[in-house]
Coordinates of C-alpha atoms and ligand atoms in Angstrom, one line a residue:
M1 CA 0.2 0.0 0.2
T2 CA 0.9 3.8 -0.7
N3 CA 0.7 5.8 2.2
H4 CA -1.1 8.9 1.6
K5 CA 2.2 11.3 2.1
E6 CA 3.8 8.9 -0.9
L7 CA 1.1 9.2 -2.8
Q8 CA 0.8 13.4 -3.4
E9 CA 4.6 13.3 -3.6
E10 CA 4.2 11.0 -6.8
I11 CA 1.3 13.5 -7.5
K12 CA 3.7 16.4 -6.9
K13 CA 6.1 15.3 -9.3
R14 CA 4.2 14.0 -12.2
R15 CA 3.2 16.3 -15.3
T16 CA 1.4 14.7 -18.5
F17 CA 0.9 16.7 -21.4
A18 CA 0.3 16.2 -25.2
I19 CA 2.6 18.2 -28.1
I20 CA 0.4 19.4 -30.6
S21 CA 1.2 21.4 -34.0
H22 CA 0.7 20.8 -37.6
P23 CA 2.4 18.0 -39.5
D24 CA 6.0 19.2 -39.6
A25 CA 6.8 22.0 -37.4
G26 CA 9.0 20.0 -35.1
K27 CA 6.8 17.5 -32.7
T28 CA 8.9 14.7 -33.7
T29 CA 12.0 16.7 -33.0
L30 CA 11.2 18.5 -30.2
T31 CA 9.5 15.5 -28.4
E32 CA 13.1 13.6 -29.0
K33 CA 15.1 16.4 -27.5
L34 CA 12.9 16.5 -24.4
L35 CA 13.7 12.0 -24.0
F36 CA 17.5 13.0 -24.6
L37 CA 17.2 15.5 -21.7
G38 CA 15.2 12.6 -19.8
G39 CA 18.3 10.1 -20.8
Q40 CA 15.5 8.2 -22.4
I41 CA 17.7 8.4 -25.2
R42 CA 21.4 8.4 -25.5
S43 CA 21.4 10.3 -28.9
T44 CA 19.1 12.4 -31.1
G45 CA 18.1 10.8 -34.5
T46 CA 16.5 7.9 -33.4
V47 CA 12.9 8.7 -33.7
K48 CA 13.0 10.7 -36.7
S49 CA 14.6 7.4 -38.7
R50 CA 11.7 5.8 -37.6
K51 CA 9.4 8.2 -39.1
S52 CA 11.3 9.0 -42.0
A53 CA 10.2 5.5 -43.2
K54 CA 7.4 7.1 -44.6
Y55 CA 4.5 4.8 -46.1
A56 CA 2.6 4.3 -48.7
T57 CA -1.4 4.5 -47.8
S58 CA -2.3 1.4 -50.1
D59 CA 0.2 -0.7 -48.4
W60 CA -1.2 -2.1 -45.3
M61 CA 1.6 -4.0 -43.8
E62 CA 3.8 -0.4 -43.5
I63 CA 0.4 0.5 -42.0
E64 CA 0.7 -1.7 -39.6
K65 CA 4.4 -1.1 -38.9
Q66 CA 3.2 2.1 -38.3
R67 CA 0.8 1.4 -35.8
G68 CA 3.5 -0.3 -34.3
I69 CA 5.2 2.2 -33.8
S70 CA 2.3 4.3 -32.6
V71 CA 1.6 2.0 -30.1
T72 CA 4.8 1.5 -28.1
S73 CA 5.3 5.6 -29.2
S74 CA 1.3 6.4 -27.9
V75 CA 3.2 7.1 -24.2
M76 CA 6.5 8.5 -23.5
N77 CA 7.5 8.3 -20.0
F78 CA 10.8 9.3 -18.2
N79 CA 12.2 11.1 -15.1
Y80 CA 13.9 14.7 -15.1
K81 CA 15.2 16.7 -12.3
G82 CA 12.9 14.9 -10.2
H83 CA 9.9 14.7 -12.2
T84 CA 7.9 12.1 -13.5
I85 CA 7.3 12.9 -17.2
N86 CA 4.1 11.4 -19.7
I87 CA 3.5 12.8 -23.0
L88 CA 1.4 11.6 -24.7
D89 CA 1.0 11.6 -28.5
T90 CA -1.3 12.9 -30.8
P91 CA -0.8 11.4 -34.4
G92 CA -1.1 13.6 -37.3
H93 CA -1.0 13.3 -40.8
E94 CA -3.2 10.4 -42.4
D95 CA -3.1 8.4 -38.8
F96 CA -5.3 11.7 -37.5
S97 CA -8.4 10.3 -35.8
E98 CA -10.8 10.7 -33.4
D99 CA -8.1 9.3 -30.9
T100 CA -5.7 12.6 -31.9
Y101 CA -8.6 14.5 -30.0
R102 CA -9.3 12.0 -27.7
T103 CA -5.6 12.0 -26.4
L104 CA -6.2 16.2 -25.4
L105 CA -8.8 15.0 -22.4
A106 CA -6.1 12.8 -20.4
V107 CA -3.5 15.4 -20.2
D108 CA -2.9 18.0 -17.5
S109 CA -1.5 20.9 -20.1
V110 CA -0.9 21.1 -23.4
V111 CA 2.4 22.0 -25.6
M112 CA 1.9 24.2 -29.1
I113 CA 4.1 24.4 -31.3
I114 CA 4.4 26.8 -34.2
D115 CA 6.6 26.9 -37.1
A116 CA 7.8 30.9 -37.2
A117 CA 7.4 30.8 -40.5
K118 CA 4.0 29.3 -41.0
G119 CA 2.4 30.5 -37.9
V120 CA -0.9 29.3 -36.7
E121 CA -1.8 26.6 -39.3
S122 CA -4.6 24.4 -39.6
Q123 CA -4.6 21.8 -37.7
T124 CA -3.1 23.3 -35.1
K125 CA -6.2 25.3 -34.8
K126 CA -8.5 22.4 -34.8
L127 CA -6.6 20.5 -31.8
F128 CA -6.2 23.8 -30.1
K129 CA -10.1 24.1 -30.5
V130 CA -10.8 21.0 -28.0
V131 CA -8.2 22.2 -25.8
S132 CA -9.5 26.1 -25.4
E133 CA -13.4 24.2 -24.5
H134 CA -11.2 22.0 -21.9
G135 CA -9.9 24.8 -20.3
I136 CA -6.3 23.1 -20.5
P137 CA -3.6 25.3 -19.8
I138 CA -1.5 25.7 -23.0
F139 CA 2.3 26.3 -23.3
T140 CA 3.6 27.5 -27.0
F141 CA 7.3 26.7 -28.3
I142 CA 7.6 28.8 -31.5
N143 CA 10.5 26.8 -33.7
K144 CA 12.8 27.3 -36.3
M145 CA 14.0 30.5 -35.6
D146 CA 16.9 29.8 -36.9
R147 CA 15.4 29.9 -40.1
Q148 CA 13.7 33.3 -42.1
G149 CA 10.7 33.5 -40.3
R150 CA 7.8 35.8 -39.7
E151 CA 8.3 38.7 -37.3
P152 CA 7.7 38.0 -33.6
L153 CA 4.7 40.3 -33.1
E154 CA 2.9 39.2 -35.8
L155 CA 3.1 35.7 -34.2
L156 CA 1.7 36.9 -31.1
E157 CA -1.2 38.9 -32.5
E158 CA -1.9 35.8 -34.9
I159 CA -2.2 33.6 -32.1
E160 CA -4.3 36.3 -29.9
D161 CA -6.5 37.0 -33.2
V162 CA -6.9 33.4 -34.8
L163 CA -6.8 31.5 -31.4
G164 CA -8.4 33.8 -29.2
I165 CA -6.0 33.7 -26.6
E166 CA -3.7 35.8 -24.7
S167 CA -0.1 35.5 -25.2
Y168 CA 3.1 36.6 -22.3
P169 CA 6.6 36.3 -24.1
M170 CA 8.8 34.5 -21.5
N171 CA 12.0 35.2 -23.9
W172 CA 12.0 37.1 -26.8
P173 CA 14.5 36.2 -29.8
I174 CA 17.2 38.2 -31.1
G175 CA 17.3 38.9 -35.0
I176 CA 15.7 35.8 -36.7
G177 CA 17.2 33.3 -39.5
Q178 CA 20.5 34.1 -40.5
S179 CA 20.7 37.0 -38.0
F180 CA 19.9 34.9 -34.6
Q181 CA 21.9 35.7 -31.8
G182 CA 19.6 33.9 -28.9
V183 CA 17.1 34.8 -26.8
Y184 CA 16.5 37.1 -24.0
D185 CA 14.7 35.9 -20.8
R186 CA 12.4 38.7 -19.2
H187 CA 12.2 37.0 -16.1
Q188 CA 15.5 35.7 -15.2
K189 CA 17.1 38.5 -17.4
A190 CA 19.5 36.6 -19.1
V191 CA 20.8 35.5 -22.6
E192 CA 20.7 32.4 -23.7
F193 CA 23.2 33.0 -27.1
Y194 CA 22.5 31.1 -30.0
D195 CA 25.3 28.1 -30.5
T196 CA 24.7 25.2 -32.8
E197 CA 26.9 22.9 -31.1
G198 CA 26.2 21.0 -27.7
D199 CA 23.2 20.3 -26.6
N200 CA 22.5 22.1 -23.0
K201 CA 23.6 25.5 -22.6
Q202 CA 23.2 27.9 -19.7
A203 CA 22.3 31.3 -20.0
M204 CA 24.6 34.2 -19.7
Q205 CA 23.3 36.3 -16.6
I206 CA 23.4 40.3 -17.7
S207 CA 22.6 43.3 -15.6
D208 CA 19.9 45.0 -18.3
L209 CA 19.6 45.7 -22.0
E210 CA 22.1 48.0 -22.1
D211 CA 25.0 45.9 -20.2
P212 CA 27.7 45.7 -22.7
V213 CA 28.4 42.1 -23.3
L214 CA 25.0 42.1 -25.0
K215 CA 25.8 44.7 -28.2
E216 CA 29.5 43.2 -28.4
K217 CA 27.6 39.8 -29.0
A218 CA 24.8 40.6 -30.6
G219 CA 25.5 43.8 -32.2
E220 CA 24.1 47.4 -32.1
D221 CA 21.3 47.0 -34.7
L222 CA 19.6 43.9 -32.9
V223 CA 20.2 45.0 -29.4
N224 CA 18.0 48.2 -30.2
Q225 CA 15.7 46.7 -32.2
L226 CA 15.4 44.1 -28.7
Q227 CA 15.5 47.1 -26.2
E228 CA 12.3 48.4 -28.4
D229 CA 10.6 45.4 -28.7
V230 CA 10.8 44.3 -25.0
L231 CA 9.9 47.8 -24.4
L232 CA 6.4 47.7 -26.3
L233 CA 5.5 44.1 -24.6
D234 CA 6.3 45.5 -21.1
E235 CA 4.3 48.5 -21.7
A236 CA 1.7 47.0 -24.1
G237 CA 1.9 43.6 -23.5
A238 CA -0.2 41.5 -21.8
T239 CA 0.6 41.1 -17.9
Y240 CA 1.9 37.3 -16.5
S241 CA -1.1 35.9 -14.6
E242 CA -0.4 32.6 -13.8
E243 CA -4.2 32.0 -12.6
D244 CA -4.7 33.1 -16.5
L245 CA -2.5 30.3 -17.3
Q246 CA -3.7 27.6 -15.6
S247 CA -7.2 28.3 -16.7
G248 CA -6.0 28.2 -20.3
K249 CA -6.6 32.0 -20.9
Q250 CA -3.0 33.1 -21.6
T251 CA -0.3 31.1 -23.1
P252 CA 3.7 31.3 -22.0
V253 CA 5.5 31.7 -25.6
F254 CA 9.0 30.5 -25.7
F255 CA 11.0 31.2 -28.7
G256 CA 13.5 28.3 -30.3
S257 CA 15.1 25.9 -32.4
A258 CA 14.2 22.6 -31.7
I259 CA 16.5 20.9 -34.2
S260 CA 19.3 22.6 -32.2
S261 CA 18.0 21.8 -29.2
F262 CA 18.2 25.8 -29.0
G263 CA 16.0 27.2 -26.2
V264 CA 14.5 23.5 -25.2
P265 CA 16.2 23.1 -21.5
T266 CA 15.2 26.2 -20.5
F267 CA 11.7 25.6 -21.7
L268 CA 11.9 22.1 -20.0
N269 CA 12.5 24.1 -16.7
H270 CA 10.1 26.7 -17.2
F271 CA 7.4 24.1 -18.1
L272 CA 7.9 22.0 -15.0
D273 CA 7.6 24.4 -13.0
L274 CA 4.5 26.5 -14.1
A275 CA 2.8 23.3 -15.8
P276 CA 0.2 21.4 -13.4
S277 CA 0.4 18.3 -11.6
P278 CA -2.1 15.7 -12.3
A279 CA -6.0 17.3 -11.3
P280 CA -9.3 17.0 -9.7
R281 CA -12.1 15.4 -12.6
E282 CA -15.6 15.6 -12.4
S283 CA -17.8 12.8 -12.1
S284 CA -20.9 11.7 -10.9
E285 CA -20.1 11.5 -7.3
G286 CA -18.5 14.9 -7.5
E287 CA -15.1 16.0 -7.4
V288 CA -12.7 12.9 -7.3
K289 CA -9.1 14.3 -5.7
P290 CA -5.7 12.9 -7.0
D291 CA -4.6 12.2 -3.8
E292 CA -8.1 10.0 -2.7
E293 CA -7.2 6.4 -1.4
T294 CA -9.7 5.0 -3.6
F295 CA -7.8 4.3 -7.5
S296 CA -10.2 5.1 -10.2
G297 CA -9.5 5.8 -13.8
F298 CA -10.8 6.1 -17.2
I299 CA -10.3 4.8 -20.7
F300 CA -9.3 7.0 -23.3
K301 CA -8.2 5.3 -26.1
I302 CA -8.7 1.6 -27.4
Q303 CA -5.8 0.4 -29.9
A304 CA -6.3 -2.9 -31.7
N305 CA -3.9 -5.6 -31.4
M306 CA -1.6 -5.8 -34.9
N307 CA -1.9 -9.4 -34.9
P308 CA -4.9 -10.0 -36.5
A309 CA -4.7 -13.5 -35.3
H310 CA -5.9 -12.0 -31.8
R311 CA -8.8 -10.2 -30.9
D312 CA -7.1 -8.7 -28.0
R313 CA -6.9 -4.8 -28.0
V314 CA -5.0 -2.4 -26.0
A315 CA -6.9 -0.2 -23.8
F316 CA -5.5 3.1 -22.1
L317 CA -6.6 4.2 -18.9
R318 CA -5.7 7.2 -17.6
I319 CA -5.3 7.4 -13.8
V320 CA -7.4 9.6 -11.6
S321 CA -6.9 9.6 -8.3
G322 CA -5.2 6.3 -5.6
T323 CA -2.7 3.6 -6.7
F324 CA -3.0 1.6 -9.0
E325 CA -1.3 -1.9 -8.0
K326 CA -0.7 -4.8 -10.6
G327 CA -2.9 -7.2 -9.6
M328 CA -5.3 -5.4 -8.0
E329 CA -9.5 -5.7 -8.1
A330 CA -11.3 -2.5 -9.8
W331 CA -15.0 -2.1 -10.7
L332 CA -16.1 -1.4 -14.4
E333 CA -18.8 1.5 -13.6
R334 CA -21.0 0.4 -17.3
T335 CA -21.3 -3.3 -16.0
G336 CA -21.4 -3.2 -12.3
K337 CA -18.6 -5.9 -12.3
S338 CA -15.2 -6.6 -10.9
L339 CA -12.1 -7.3 -12.6
K340 CA -8.7 -8.4 -11.6
L341 CA -6.3 -5.9 -13.1
S342 CA -3.9 -9.1 -13.1
Q343 CA -0.2 -9.5 -14.1
G344 CA 0.1 -9.7 -17.8
Q345 CA -2.5 -7.6 -18.4
L346 CA -0.5 -4.5 -18.0
F347 CA 1.8 -3.0 -20.8
F348 CA 2.9 0.4 -19.8
A349 CA 4.4 2.0 -22.3
S350 CA 7.9 3.4 -20.9
S351 CA 8.9 -0.1 -19.5
R352 CA 7.2 -2.5 -21.7
G353 CA 4.8 -4.5 -19.6
N354 CA 5.9 -4.9 -15.9
V355 CA 4.3 -2.0 -13.9
E356 CA 4.3 -2.7 -10.6
K357 CA 2.5 0.5 -9.2
A358 CA 1.6 4.2 -11.4
Y359 CA -0.1 6.8 -9.7
P360 CA -2.4 9.3 -11.2
G361 CA -1.4 11.3 -14.3
D362 CA 0.4 8.0 -15.1
I363 CA -1.3 6.1 -18.4
V364 CA -1.4 2.0 -18.1
G365 CA -2.2 0.2 -20.9
L366 CA -4.4 -3.0 -20.2
Y367 CA -5.0 -5.9 -22.5
D368 CA -8.4 -5.9 -23.4
S369 CA -10.4 -8.6 -25.3
G370 CA -13.7 -7.0 -25.6
T371 CA -13.7 -5.6 -22.0
Y372 CA -13.6 -2.0 -22.0
Q373 CA -15.4 1.3 -24.0
I374 CA -14.2 4.3 -24.4
G375 CA -15.2 6.6 -21.9
D376 CA -15.3 3.4 -18.9
T377 CA -14.7 4.5 -15.7
L378 CA -12.8 2.0 -13.4
V379 CA -12.8 2.4 -9.5
G380 CA -11.2 0.7 -7.3
S381 CA -14.1 -0.2 -4.9
K382 CA -17.9 -1.4 -5.1
N383 CA -18.7 2.4 -4.5
V384 CA -18.5 3.1 -8.3
Y385 CA -18.9 6.3 -10.2
S386 CA -18.3 7.5 -13.5
F387 CA -16.4 10.2 -15.2
G388 CA -18.9 10.7 -17.5
A389 CA -19.1 9.6 -21.2
L390 CA -15.9 11.4 -23.6
P391 CA -17.1 13.4 -26.4
T392 CA -17.5 12.2 -30.0
F393 CA -16.1 14.7 -32.6
P394 CA -16.8 15.6 -35.6
P395 CA -15.9 13.3 -38.9
E396 CA -14.5 15.1 -41.6
H397 CA -14.5 12.1 -44.2
F398 CA -17.7 9.7 -45.3
A399 CA -18.5 6.5 -47.0
K400 CA -21.7 4.3 -47.7
V401 CA -20.3 0.6 -47.0
R402 CA -21.7 -2.9 -47.1
A403 CA -20.3 -6.3 -47.2
Q404 CA -19.9 -7.1 -51.3
K405 CA -21.6 -10.7 -50.5
A406 CA -25.0 -10.5 -48.5
M407 CA -23.8 -13.7 -47.1
K408 CA -21.7 -12.0 -45.0
Q409 CA -24.4 -9.5 -43.4
K410 CA -24.0 -10.9 -40.0
H411 CA -20.5 -10.4 -39.6
F412 CA -20.3 -7.3 -41.2
Y413 CA -22.7 -5.8 -38.4
K414 CA -20.4 -7.2 -36.2
G415 CA -17.3 -5.5 -36.7
V416 CA -19.1 -2.2 -37.5
Q417 CA -20.5 -2.5 -34.0
Q418 CA -17.5 -3.4 -32.4
L419 CA -14.9 -0.8 -34.4
S420 CA -17.3 1.7 -33.9
E421 CA -17.0 0.8 -29.8
E422 CA -13.7 0.9 -30.3
G423 CA -14.1 4.6 -31.4
A424 CA -12.2 4.1 -34.7
I425 CA -15.4 5.0 -36.5
Q426 CA -18.8 6.3 -36.6
V427 CA -21.7 4.9 -37.8
Y428 CA -25.0 6.1 -39.4
R429 CA -27.8 4.6 -41.3
T430 CA -29.6 6.4 -44.0
A431 CA -33.5 7.8 -43.8
H432 CA -34.8 5.7 -46.3
W433 CA -32.9 2.9 -47.2
D434 CA -30.8 1.8 -43.8
E435 CA -28.2 2.0 -45.7
I436 CA -24.4 2.2 -43.3
V437 CA -22.8 4.8 -43.5
I438 CA -19.6 5.5 -41.6
G439 CA -17.5 8.6 -41.0
V440 CA -14.1 9.3 -39.9
V441 CA -11.5 12.4 -38.9
G442 CA -8.9 11.0 -41.1
R443 CA -8.7 9.4 -43.9
L444 CA -6.7 6.8 -43.1
Q445 CA -9.1 5.1 -41.2
F446 CA -11.2 4.2 -43.8
E447 CA -8.4 2.1 -44.8
I448 CA -7.9 0.2 -41.6
F449 CA -11.7 -0.3 -41.1
E450 CA -11.2 -2.0 -44.9
Y451 CA -8.3 -4.3 -43.6
R452 CA -9.7 -5.0 -40.2
M453 CA -12.8 -6.4 -41.2
K454 CA -11.3 -8.4 -44.0
G455 CA -8.7 -9.6 -41.4
E456 CA -10.9 -10.3 -38.4
Y457 CA -14.1 -10.0 -39.8
N458 CA -14.0 -12.0 -42.9
V459 CA -15.6 -9.5 -44.6
D460 CA -15.1 -7.8 -48.0
I461 CA -16.5 -4.5 -48.0
Q462 CA -17.9 -2.0 -50.8
F463 CA -17.4 1.4 -50.5
D464 CA -18.7 4.5 -51.9
T465 CA -16.7 8.0 -50.9
M466 CA -19.4 10.8 -49.9
P467 CA -18.8 14.1 -51.1
H468 CA -20.3 15.4 -47.5
Q469 CA -17.5 17.0 -45.2
H470 CA -19.5 18.2 -42.1
A471 CA -21.8 16.4 -39.5
R472 CA -24.4 18.1 -37.4
W473 CA -27.0 16.5 -35.0
I474 CA -30.2 18.6 -35.8
E475 CA -32.7 19.2 -32.8
T476 CA -36.1 19.6 -34.7
D477 CA -39.3 17.5 -35.0
N478 CA -39.3 17.0 -38.7
P479 CA -35.7 16.5 -40.1
E480 CA -37.0 15.0 -43.2
D481 CA -38.7 17.9 -44.6
K482 CA -34.8 19.8 -44.2
V483 CA -33.0 17.4 -46.7
D484 CA -31.9 19.5 -49.9
S485 CA -29.8 16.4 -51.5
I486 CA -27.8 19.0 -53.6
R487 CA -26.6 20.2 -50.1
N488 CA -26.9 18.0 -47.2
M489 CA -28.2 14.3 -46.3
L490 CA -30.4 13.4 -43.8
V491 CA -28.7 10.4 -41.3
Y492 CA -29.4 8.4 -37.9
D493 CA -26.9 7.9 -35.1
Q494 CA -27.0 4.8 -32.9
L495 CA -29.0 6.3 -30.6
K496 CA -31.7 7.6 -33.9
R497 CA -30.8 10.7 -33.6
P498 CA -31.0 12.9 -36.7
V499 CA -27.9 14.6 -38.3
L500 CA -27.4 16.0 -41.6
L501 CA -24.6 15.5 -43.7
F502 CA -23.4 18.7 -45.4
Q503 CA -21.2 19.1 -48.5
N504 CA -19.2 22.3 -47.5
D505 CA -18.8 24.9 -45.3
F506 CA -20.9 26.6 -48.0
A507 CA -23.6 24.5 -47.7
L508 CA -23.5 24.6 -43.8
R509 CA -23.8 28.5 -43.7
W510 CA -27.0 28.1 -46.4
F511 CA -28.6 25.7 -43.6
K512 CA -28.2 28.2 -40.6
D513 CA -29.2 31.1 -42.8
K514 CA -32.2 29.6 -44.1
N515 CA -33.5 28.2 -40.4
P516 CA -31.7 30.1 -38.1
D517 CA -34.0 28.7 -35.6
I518 CA -32.8 24.9 -35.7
P519 CA -29.6 24.5 -33.2
L520 CA -26.8 22.2 -35.3
R521 CA -24.3 20.8 -32.7
E522 CA -20.8 19.1 -33.5
S523 CA -21.2 16.9 -30.6
R524 CA -23.3 14.9 -28.8
Ligands
G4P1 P1 6.6 17.1 -37.3 O1 7.0 15.9 -36.6 O2 6.1 18.2 -36.3 O3 6.4 16.8 -38.4 O4 8.0 17.8 -37.8 P2 9.3 16.9 -37.2 O5 9.9 17.2 -36.1 O6 9.7 16.0 -38.5 O7 10.7 18.3 -38.2 C1 10.1 18.6 -39.7 C2 11.6 19.0 -40.2 O8 11.8 20.5 -39.7 C3 12.4 18.4 -40.4 O9 12.7 18.4 -41.4 C4 13.1 18.9 -39.3 O10 14.5 18.4 -39.5 C5 12.7 20.2 -39.3 N1 13.0 21.1 -38.1 C6 12.6 20.5 -36.7 N2 12.7 21.8 -35.9 C7 13.5 22.6 -36.7 C8 14.1 23.4 -36.3 O11 14.7 24.0 -35.1 N3 14.8 24.4 -37.3 C9 15.1 24.2 -38.2 N4 15.9 24.9 -39.3 N5 14.5 22.7 -38.9 C10 14.2 22.2 -38.2 P3 12.8 17.4 -43.1 O12 13.7 17.8 -44.2 O13 11.2 17.6 -43.2 O14 13.1 15.7 -42.3 P4 14.8 15.8 -42.3 O15 15.3 15.2 -43.4 O16 15.6 16.6 -41.1 O17 14.4 14.3 -41.8

């Protein structure tokens, strides 16, 4: 048993976060530098080489390899300066799926990477929306300062305008691209000079921005510019507010260059200081605090086994309270039944298999032969409660699907049902013909669906991809009257609630204009 003080210390040490960005902004590079600092990898370049094994989406073996990687790198756990850090991967590119969104509901904070040349890009916007809706603290790392990029003030403005969050630069760049000299830390009044050699630099303390060392190293023009910018930030910029940071209303911004690890150690130190440790979570019985003795957690992701010969899956459990111990008994809220979380059922990304104990903020992988569903709550006592269902996220790609052979109908429905429980697809039926429509967040999910239906349920699928891009639940008594087959299509979700599928933004706006009194919802 872990005593209360021990549990509190373990909680205080933990930081569980996800990194969000648009592809190519530098997520892999930054993650790798963090793992390097934590001593998880001995040289950098290893994570990248796995990633650069790009796959053709039609080649399933390659997709599977990719998914294999994503199982083992789904959670990266390491220790650094007395902290235990869990980084949760948010797959991007073709892999972008509901899991990417749901992972954000299992973290205590988020790091957003922005490419200095590109600013806020589309995928970042989508992910940011989920983060801000849940009031999760967000830290910004503006990357690639060694390359010619946009003006720093312009980037801050864009963060504020596009994302609607106040920004507070913790440091400020001296020059950009070819003239990039380093960063000035506004709090420590220290300068870190950019130097591409070595991975762990110490900042140089300066008396103030008039310090002659600064001019000597960075040159008069850049120092003048720095003085002007800092004055502007001090006078007209946001005031730092810990409270706003913790509620996700203000983001501290750091400039750096992940590729040379420049600014990364400083960023990590500030992050560990400011980022929250595991938070309490609302349940049906009120708030559950992490240091409560009773163990609790929820399943936020289910990953199918890579080996089609086994139906086993891995369910990812985020611990909310208490201590997880190997072999312990827990109750599944949905069924009320008890389970033994025994040896062999455990899978922990850092130590591959043998976790004796885990604490709030940690992610434990449970081997699953169909027991768990996304959003399930597990409690270490008979008096169960629920953390509530996890929201579903709007799919952006749709297809009508059916079994090629009518004989396979039963297997087809079973497969569709199970894959939807895993959260891999959303399932609807058309209003008149009762055809099955599936919706996914990322296109790769179609291919995975097709492959798994064949591999696990022995059903060949007939696919008709649809031109629709948005799904909205509608609240109206006679949804059939609202169908305009050119612009939208009526389907029903699994609880028989009406959903309209729209072909594009224009069709969605058109509908809103014509029917201002009908509420449209992105998620239920
Ligand atoms: P991602 O995971 O967000 O998709 O991005 P990733 O880290 O793979 O980085 C995308 C590209 O940007 C890579 O180059 C990477 O080397 C580069 N990069 C990352 N951080 C920095 C930085 O601070 N400065 C500069 N100049 N480049 C950076 P690539 O050419 O696509 O890949 P590779 O050929 O280098 O492997």
